[in-house]
mmCIF file of C-alpha atoms in Angstrom:
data_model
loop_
_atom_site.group_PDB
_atom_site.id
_atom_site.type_symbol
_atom_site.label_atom_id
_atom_site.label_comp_id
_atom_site.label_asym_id
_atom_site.label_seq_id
_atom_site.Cartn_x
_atom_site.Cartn_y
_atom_site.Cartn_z
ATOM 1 C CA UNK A 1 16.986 -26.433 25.094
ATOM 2 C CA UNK A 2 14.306 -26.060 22.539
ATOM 3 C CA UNK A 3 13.919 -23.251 20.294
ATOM 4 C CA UNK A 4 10.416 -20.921 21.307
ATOM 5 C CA UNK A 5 8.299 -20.906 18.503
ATOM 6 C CA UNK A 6 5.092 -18.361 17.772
ATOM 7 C CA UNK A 7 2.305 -18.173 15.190
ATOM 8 C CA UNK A 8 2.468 -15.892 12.435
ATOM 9 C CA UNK A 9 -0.477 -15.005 11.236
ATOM 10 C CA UNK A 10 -0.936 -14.182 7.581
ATOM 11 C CA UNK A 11 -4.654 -13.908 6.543
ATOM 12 C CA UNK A 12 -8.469 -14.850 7.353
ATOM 13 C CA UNK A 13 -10.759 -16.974 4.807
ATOM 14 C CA UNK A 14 -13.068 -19.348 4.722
ATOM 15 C CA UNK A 15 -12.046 -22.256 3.174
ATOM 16 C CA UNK A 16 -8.306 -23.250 2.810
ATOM 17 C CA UNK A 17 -7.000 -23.550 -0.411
ATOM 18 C CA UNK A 18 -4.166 -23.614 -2.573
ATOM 19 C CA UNK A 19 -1.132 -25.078 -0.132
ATOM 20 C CA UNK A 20 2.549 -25.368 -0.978
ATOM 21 C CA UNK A 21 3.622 -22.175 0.240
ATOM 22 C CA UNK A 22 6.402 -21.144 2.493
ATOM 23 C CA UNK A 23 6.617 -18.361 5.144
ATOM 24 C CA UNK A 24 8.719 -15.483 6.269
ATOM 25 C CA UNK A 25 11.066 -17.732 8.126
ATOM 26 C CA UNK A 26 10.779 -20.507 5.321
ATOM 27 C CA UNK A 27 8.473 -22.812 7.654
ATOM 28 C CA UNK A 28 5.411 -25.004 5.741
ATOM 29 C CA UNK A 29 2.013 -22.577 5.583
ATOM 30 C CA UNK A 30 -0.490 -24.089 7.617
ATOM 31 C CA UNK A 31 -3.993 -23.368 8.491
ATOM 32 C CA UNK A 32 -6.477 -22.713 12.224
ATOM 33 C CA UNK A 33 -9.666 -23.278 11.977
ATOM 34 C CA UNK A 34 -12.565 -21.923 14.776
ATOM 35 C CA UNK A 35 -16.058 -20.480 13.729
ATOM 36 C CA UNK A 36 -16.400 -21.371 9.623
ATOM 37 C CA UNK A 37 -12.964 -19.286 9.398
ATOM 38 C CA UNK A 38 -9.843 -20.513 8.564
ATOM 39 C CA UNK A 39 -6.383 -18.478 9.343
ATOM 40 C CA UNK A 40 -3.203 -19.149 7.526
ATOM 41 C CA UNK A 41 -0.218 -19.391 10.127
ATOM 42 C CA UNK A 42 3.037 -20.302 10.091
ATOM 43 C CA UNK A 43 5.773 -21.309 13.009
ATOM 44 C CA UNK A 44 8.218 -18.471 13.460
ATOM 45 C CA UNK A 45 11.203 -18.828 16.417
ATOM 46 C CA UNK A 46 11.038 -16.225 18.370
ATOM 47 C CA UNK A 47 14.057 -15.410 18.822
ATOM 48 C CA UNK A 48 13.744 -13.667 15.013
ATOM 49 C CA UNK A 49 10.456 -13.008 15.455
ATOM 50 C CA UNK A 50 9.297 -12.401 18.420
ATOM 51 C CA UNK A 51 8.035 -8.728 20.310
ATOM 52 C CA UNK A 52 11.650 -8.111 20.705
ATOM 53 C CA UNK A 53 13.475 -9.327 18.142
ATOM 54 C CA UNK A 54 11.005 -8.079 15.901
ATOM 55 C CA UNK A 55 11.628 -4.188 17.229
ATOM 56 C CA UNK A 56 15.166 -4.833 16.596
ATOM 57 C CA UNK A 57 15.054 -6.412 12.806
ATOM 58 C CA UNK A 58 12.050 -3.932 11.594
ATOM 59 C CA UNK A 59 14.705 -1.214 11.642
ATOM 60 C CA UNK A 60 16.929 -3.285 8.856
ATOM 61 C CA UNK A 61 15.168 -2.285 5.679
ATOM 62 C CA UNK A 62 16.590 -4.912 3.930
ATOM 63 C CA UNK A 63 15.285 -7.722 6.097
ATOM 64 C CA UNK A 64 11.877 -6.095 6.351
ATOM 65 C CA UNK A 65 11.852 -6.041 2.503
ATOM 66 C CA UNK A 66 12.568 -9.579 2.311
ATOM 67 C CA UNK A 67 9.596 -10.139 5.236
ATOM 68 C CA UNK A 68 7.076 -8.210 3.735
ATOM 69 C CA UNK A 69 7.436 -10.289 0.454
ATOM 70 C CA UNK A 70 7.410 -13.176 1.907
ATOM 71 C CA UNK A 71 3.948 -12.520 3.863
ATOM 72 C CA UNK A 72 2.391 -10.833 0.847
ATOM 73 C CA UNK A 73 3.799 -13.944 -1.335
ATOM 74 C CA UNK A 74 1.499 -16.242 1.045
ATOM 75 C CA UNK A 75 -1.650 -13.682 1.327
ATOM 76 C CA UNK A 76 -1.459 -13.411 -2.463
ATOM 77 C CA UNK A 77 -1.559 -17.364 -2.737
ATOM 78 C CA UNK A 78 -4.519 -17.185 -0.401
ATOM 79 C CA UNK A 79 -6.319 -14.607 -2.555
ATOM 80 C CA UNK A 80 -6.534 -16.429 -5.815
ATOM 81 C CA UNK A 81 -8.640 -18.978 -3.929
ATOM 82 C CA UNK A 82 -11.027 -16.380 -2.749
ATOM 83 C CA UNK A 83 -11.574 -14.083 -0.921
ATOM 84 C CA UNK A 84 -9.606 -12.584 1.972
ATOM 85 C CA UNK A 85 -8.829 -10.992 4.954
ATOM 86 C CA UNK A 86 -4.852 -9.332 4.548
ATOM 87 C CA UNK A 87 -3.193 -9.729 7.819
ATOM 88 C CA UNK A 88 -0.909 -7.204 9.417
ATOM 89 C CA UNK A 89 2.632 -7.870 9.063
ATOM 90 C CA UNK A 90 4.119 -8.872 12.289
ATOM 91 C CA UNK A 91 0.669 -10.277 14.028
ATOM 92 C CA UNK A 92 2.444 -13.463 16.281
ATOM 93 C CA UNK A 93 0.385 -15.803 18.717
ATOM 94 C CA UNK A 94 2.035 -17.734 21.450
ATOM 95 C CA UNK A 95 -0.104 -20.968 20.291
ATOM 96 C CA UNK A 96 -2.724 -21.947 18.332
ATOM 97 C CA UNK A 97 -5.550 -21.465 21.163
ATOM 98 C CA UNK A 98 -4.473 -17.564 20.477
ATOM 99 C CA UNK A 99 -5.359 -17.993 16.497
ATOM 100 C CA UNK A 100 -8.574 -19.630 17.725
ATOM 101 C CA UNK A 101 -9.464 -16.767 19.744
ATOM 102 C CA UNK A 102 -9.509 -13.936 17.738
ATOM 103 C CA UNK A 103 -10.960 -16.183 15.085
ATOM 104 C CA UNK A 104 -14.248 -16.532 17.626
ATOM 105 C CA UNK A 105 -13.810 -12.967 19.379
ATOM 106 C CA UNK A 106 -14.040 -11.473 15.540
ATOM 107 C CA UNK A 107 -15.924 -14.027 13.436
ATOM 108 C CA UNK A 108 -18.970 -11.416 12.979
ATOM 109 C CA UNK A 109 -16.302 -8.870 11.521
ATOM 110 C CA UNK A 110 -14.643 -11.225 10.011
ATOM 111 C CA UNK A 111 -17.402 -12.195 7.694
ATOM 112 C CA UNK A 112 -18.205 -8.674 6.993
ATOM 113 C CA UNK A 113 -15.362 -8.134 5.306
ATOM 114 C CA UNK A 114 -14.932 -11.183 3.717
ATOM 115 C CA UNK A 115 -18.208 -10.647 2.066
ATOM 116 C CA UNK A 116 -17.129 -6.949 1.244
ATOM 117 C CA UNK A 117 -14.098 -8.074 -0.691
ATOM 118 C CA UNK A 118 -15.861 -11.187 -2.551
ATOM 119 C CA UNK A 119 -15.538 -11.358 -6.166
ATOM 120 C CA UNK A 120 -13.524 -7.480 -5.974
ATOM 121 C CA UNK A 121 -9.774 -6.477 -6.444
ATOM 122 C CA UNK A 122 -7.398 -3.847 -5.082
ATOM 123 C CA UNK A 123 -5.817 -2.069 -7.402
ATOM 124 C CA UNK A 124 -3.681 0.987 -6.280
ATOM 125 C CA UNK A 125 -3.072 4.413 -8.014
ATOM 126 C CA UNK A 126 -0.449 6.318 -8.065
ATOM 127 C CA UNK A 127 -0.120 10.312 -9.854
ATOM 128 C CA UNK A 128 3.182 12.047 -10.244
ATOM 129 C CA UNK A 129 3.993 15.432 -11.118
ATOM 130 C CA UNK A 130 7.762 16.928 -12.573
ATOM 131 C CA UNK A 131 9.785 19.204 -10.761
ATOM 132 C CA UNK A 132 9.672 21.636 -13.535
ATOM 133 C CA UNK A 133 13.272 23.169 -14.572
ATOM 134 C CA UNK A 134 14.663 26.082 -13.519
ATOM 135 C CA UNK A 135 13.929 29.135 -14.787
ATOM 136 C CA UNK A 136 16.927 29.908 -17.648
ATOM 137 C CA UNK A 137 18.526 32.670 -16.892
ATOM 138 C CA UNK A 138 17.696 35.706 -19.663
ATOM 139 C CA UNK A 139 20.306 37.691 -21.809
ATOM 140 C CA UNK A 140 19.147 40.976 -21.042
ATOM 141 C CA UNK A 141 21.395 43.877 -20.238
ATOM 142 C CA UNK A 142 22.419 44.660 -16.338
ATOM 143 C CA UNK A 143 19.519 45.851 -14.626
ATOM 144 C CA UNK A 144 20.040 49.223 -12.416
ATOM 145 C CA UNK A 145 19.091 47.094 -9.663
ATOM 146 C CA UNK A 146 21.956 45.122 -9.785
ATOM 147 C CA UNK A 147 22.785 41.600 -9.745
ATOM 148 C CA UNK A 148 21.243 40.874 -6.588
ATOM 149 C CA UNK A 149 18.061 42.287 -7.421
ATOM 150 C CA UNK A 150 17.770 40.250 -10.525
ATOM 151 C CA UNK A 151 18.964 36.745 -8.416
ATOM 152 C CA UNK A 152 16.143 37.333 -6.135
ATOM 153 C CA UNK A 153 13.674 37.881 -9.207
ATOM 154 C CA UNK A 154 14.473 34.944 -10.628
ATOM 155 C CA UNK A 155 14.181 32.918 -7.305
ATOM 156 C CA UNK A 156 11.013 34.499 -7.067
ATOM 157 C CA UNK A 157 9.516 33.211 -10.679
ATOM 158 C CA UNK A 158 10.899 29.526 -9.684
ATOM 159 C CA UNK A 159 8.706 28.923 -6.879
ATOM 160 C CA UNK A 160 6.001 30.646 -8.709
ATOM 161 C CA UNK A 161 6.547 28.472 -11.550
ATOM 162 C CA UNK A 162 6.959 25.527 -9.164
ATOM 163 C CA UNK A 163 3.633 26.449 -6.983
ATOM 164 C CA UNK A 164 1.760 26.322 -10.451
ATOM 165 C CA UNK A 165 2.958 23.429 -11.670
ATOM 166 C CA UNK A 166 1.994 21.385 -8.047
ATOM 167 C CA UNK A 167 -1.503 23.282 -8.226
ATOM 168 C CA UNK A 168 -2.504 22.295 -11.588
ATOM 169 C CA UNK A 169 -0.945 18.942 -10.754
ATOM 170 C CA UNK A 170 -3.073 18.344 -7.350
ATOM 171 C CA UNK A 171 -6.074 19.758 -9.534
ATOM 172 C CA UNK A 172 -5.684 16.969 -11.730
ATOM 173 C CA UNK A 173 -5.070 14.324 -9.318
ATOM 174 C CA UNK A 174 -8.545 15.124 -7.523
ATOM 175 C CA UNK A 175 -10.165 14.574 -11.076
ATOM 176 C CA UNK A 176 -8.438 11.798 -11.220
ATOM 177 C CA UNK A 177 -9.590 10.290 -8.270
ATOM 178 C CA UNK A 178 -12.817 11.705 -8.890
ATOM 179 C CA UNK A 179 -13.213 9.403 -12.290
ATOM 180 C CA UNK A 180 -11.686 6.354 -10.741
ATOM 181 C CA UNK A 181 -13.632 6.142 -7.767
ATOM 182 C CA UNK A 182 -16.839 6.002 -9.724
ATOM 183 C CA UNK A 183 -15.808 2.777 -11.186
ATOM 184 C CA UNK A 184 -14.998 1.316 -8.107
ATOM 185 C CA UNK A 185 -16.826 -0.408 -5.073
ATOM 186 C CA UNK A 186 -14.267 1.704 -2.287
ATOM 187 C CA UNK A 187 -12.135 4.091 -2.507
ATOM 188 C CA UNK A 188 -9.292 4.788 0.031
ATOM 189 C CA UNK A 189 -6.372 7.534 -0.312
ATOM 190 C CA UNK A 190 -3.037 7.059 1.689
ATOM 191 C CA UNK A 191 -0.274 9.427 2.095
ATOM 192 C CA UNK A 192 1.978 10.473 -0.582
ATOM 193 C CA UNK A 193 5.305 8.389 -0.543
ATOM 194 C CA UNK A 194 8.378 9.987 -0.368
ATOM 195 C CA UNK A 195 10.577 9.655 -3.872
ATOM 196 C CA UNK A 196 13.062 6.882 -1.874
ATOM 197 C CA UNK A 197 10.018 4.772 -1.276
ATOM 198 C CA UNK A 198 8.138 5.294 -4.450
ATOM 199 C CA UNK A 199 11.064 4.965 -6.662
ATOM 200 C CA UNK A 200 9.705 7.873 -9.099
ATOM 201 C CA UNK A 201 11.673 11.041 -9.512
ATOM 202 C CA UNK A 202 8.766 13.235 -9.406
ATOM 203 C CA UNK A 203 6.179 14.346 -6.527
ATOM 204 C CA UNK A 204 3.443 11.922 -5.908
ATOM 205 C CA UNK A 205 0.340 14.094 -5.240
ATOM 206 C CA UNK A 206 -1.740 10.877 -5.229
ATOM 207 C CA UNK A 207 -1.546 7.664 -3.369
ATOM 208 C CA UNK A 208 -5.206 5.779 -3.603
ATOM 209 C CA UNK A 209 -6.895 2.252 -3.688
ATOM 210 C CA UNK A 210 -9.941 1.380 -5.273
ATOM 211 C CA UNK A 211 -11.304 -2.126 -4.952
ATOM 212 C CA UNK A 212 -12.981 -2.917 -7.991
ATOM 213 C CA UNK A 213 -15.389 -5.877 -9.095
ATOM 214 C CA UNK A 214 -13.329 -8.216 -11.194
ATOM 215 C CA UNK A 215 -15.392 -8.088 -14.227
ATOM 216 C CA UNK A 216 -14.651 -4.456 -14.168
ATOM 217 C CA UNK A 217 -11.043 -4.598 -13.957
ATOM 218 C CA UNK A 218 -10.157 -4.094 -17.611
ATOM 219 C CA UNK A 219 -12.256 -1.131 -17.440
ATOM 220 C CA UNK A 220 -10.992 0.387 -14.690
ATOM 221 C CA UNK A 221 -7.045 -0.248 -16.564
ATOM 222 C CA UNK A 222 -8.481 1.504 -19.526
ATOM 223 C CA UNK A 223 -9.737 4.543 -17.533
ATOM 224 C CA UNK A 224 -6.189 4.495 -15.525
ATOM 225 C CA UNK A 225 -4.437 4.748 -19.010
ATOM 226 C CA UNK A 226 -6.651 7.326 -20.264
ATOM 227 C CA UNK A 227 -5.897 9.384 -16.935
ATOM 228 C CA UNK A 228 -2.338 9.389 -17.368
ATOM 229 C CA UNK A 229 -2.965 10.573 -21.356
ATOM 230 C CA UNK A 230 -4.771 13.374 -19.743
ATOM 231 C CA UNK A 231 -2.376 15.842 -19.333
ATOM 232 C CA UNK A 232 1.372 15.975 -19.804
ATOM 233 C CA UNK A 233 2.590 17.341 -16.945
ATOM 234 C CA UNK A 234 1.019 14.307 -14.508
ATOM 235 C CA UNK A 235 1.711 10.774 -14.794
ATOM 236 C CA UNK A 236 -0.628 8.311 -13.625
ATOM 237 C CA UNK A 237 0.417 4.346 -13.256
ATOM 238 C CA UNK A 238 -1.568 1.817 -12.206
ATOM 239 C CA UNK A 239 -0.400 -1.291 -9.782
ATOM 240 C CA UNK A 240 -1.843 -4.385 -8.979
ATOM 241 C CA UNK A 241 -3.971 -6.582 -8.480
ATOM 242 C CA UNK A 242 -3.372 -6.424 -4.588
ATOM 243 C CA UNK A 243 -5.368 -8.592 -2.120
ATOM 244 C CA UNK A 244 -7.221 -6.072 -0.594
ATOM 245 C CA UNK A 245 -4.905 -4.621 2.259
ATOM 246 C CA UNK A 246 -6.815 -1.243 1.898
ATOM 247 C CA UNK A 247 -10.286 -2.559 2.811
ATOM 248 C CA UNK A 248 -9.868 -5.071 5.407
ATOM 249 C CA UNK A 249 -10.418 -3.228 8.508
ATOM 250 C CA UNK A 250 -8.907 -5.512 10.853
ATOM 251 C CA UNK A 251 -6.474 -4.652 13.556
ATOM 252 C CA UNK A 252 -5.151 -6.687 16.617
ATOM 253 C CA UNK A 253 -6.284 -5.254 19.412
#
């Protein structure tokens, strides 16, 4: 019996380039082409990823990592031939006539975007703030109102020491978004990540893309370093470039 097989789809362009690369299951990149676009595809069995299997291997973190490189590995290759169209991770077609269809059902928005991201650069932006340190405990002589007064005092001055620390810190992330996005084309804000996924000790209290024009990218570093010299209690770091997943506004539907 022969092993099913699906299309992966990793990204929309319009003219294939580059070549080489493998997929998420290892197979040759290959390319569809229908209505001046060109999709990058690969053959996946389905038996790892199809609807199914897929539902059962998205909940092992490790193998999604290891996924989610891969695609982005193949949509980056794509990128620095031009411009773009970022795929969702996990869009499969039974065949090819499925790649051609959506290629032909969405060539019109297709091209919109594609234009929108030509010659421009995602760059993402991330702002962190410190869990301040508790509030050291004082010297001072018993208090008449006893030790469980003074506990609850000094519970009390930690989250008011805390609440100012995350206001002043959100207060400077909105400038910092302010200044950023007026040296960008777009400007998109996602949800802060949790410290597991971000990897950073401290609170995020900003989680934003900007897609810049490429001969402004230096600039745009600069201002990103200057942010995070801003102000002590807020770090600011700056990833990318990133094909630009935050401005293609394609879903499968």
């Amino acid at each position: 019996m022969s092993e099913q097989r699906g299309v992966w789809l990793y990204a929309v362009t319009r003219e294939a380039g580059g070549g080489g690369q493998r997929g998420v299951a290892g197979e040759p990149v290959r390319t569809v082409e229908a209505s001046g676009l060109v999709a990058v595809v690969g053959d996946v069995p389905l038996d790892t990823f199809g609807e199914q299997a897929l539902h059962r291997n998205l909940e092992d973190l490790d193998w999604l990592g290891a996924v989610a490189r891969a695609h982005d590995a193949v949509i980056g290759a794509v990128a620095r031939t031009g411009p773009v169209v970022p795929i969702r991770l996990a869009t499969v077609y039974h065949d090819d006539d499925g790649v051609r269809g959506v290629l032909e059902e969405r060539a019109e928005e297709f091209g919109r975007t594609l234009d929108r991201v030509a010659g421009r650069t995602e760059w993402g932006v991330k702002a962190f703030v410190d869990v301040p340190p508790p509030v050291p405990r004082t010297e001072e002589a018993p208090s008449r109102r006893g030790a469980g007064a003074a506990y609850l005092a000094r519970r009390r001055a930690e989250r008011d020491t805390q609440a100012e620390a995350e206001r002043l810190a959100v207060e400077q992330a909105g400038k910092v978004h302010f200044r950023l996005t007026g040296l960008a084309t777009a400007a998109r804000t996602h949800p802060p990540q949790s410290k597991e996924l971000s990897g950073h000790g401290g609170q995020m209290v900003l989680n934003a893309a900007y897609l810049v024009d490429d001969d402004r990218s230096r600039s745009f570093a600069e201002a990103v370093a200057a942010c995070d010299q801003d102000s002590p209690a807020v770090r600011v770091q700056l990833t990318g470039p990133w094909p630009p997943y935050s401005f293609a506004d394609w879903e499968d539907r």
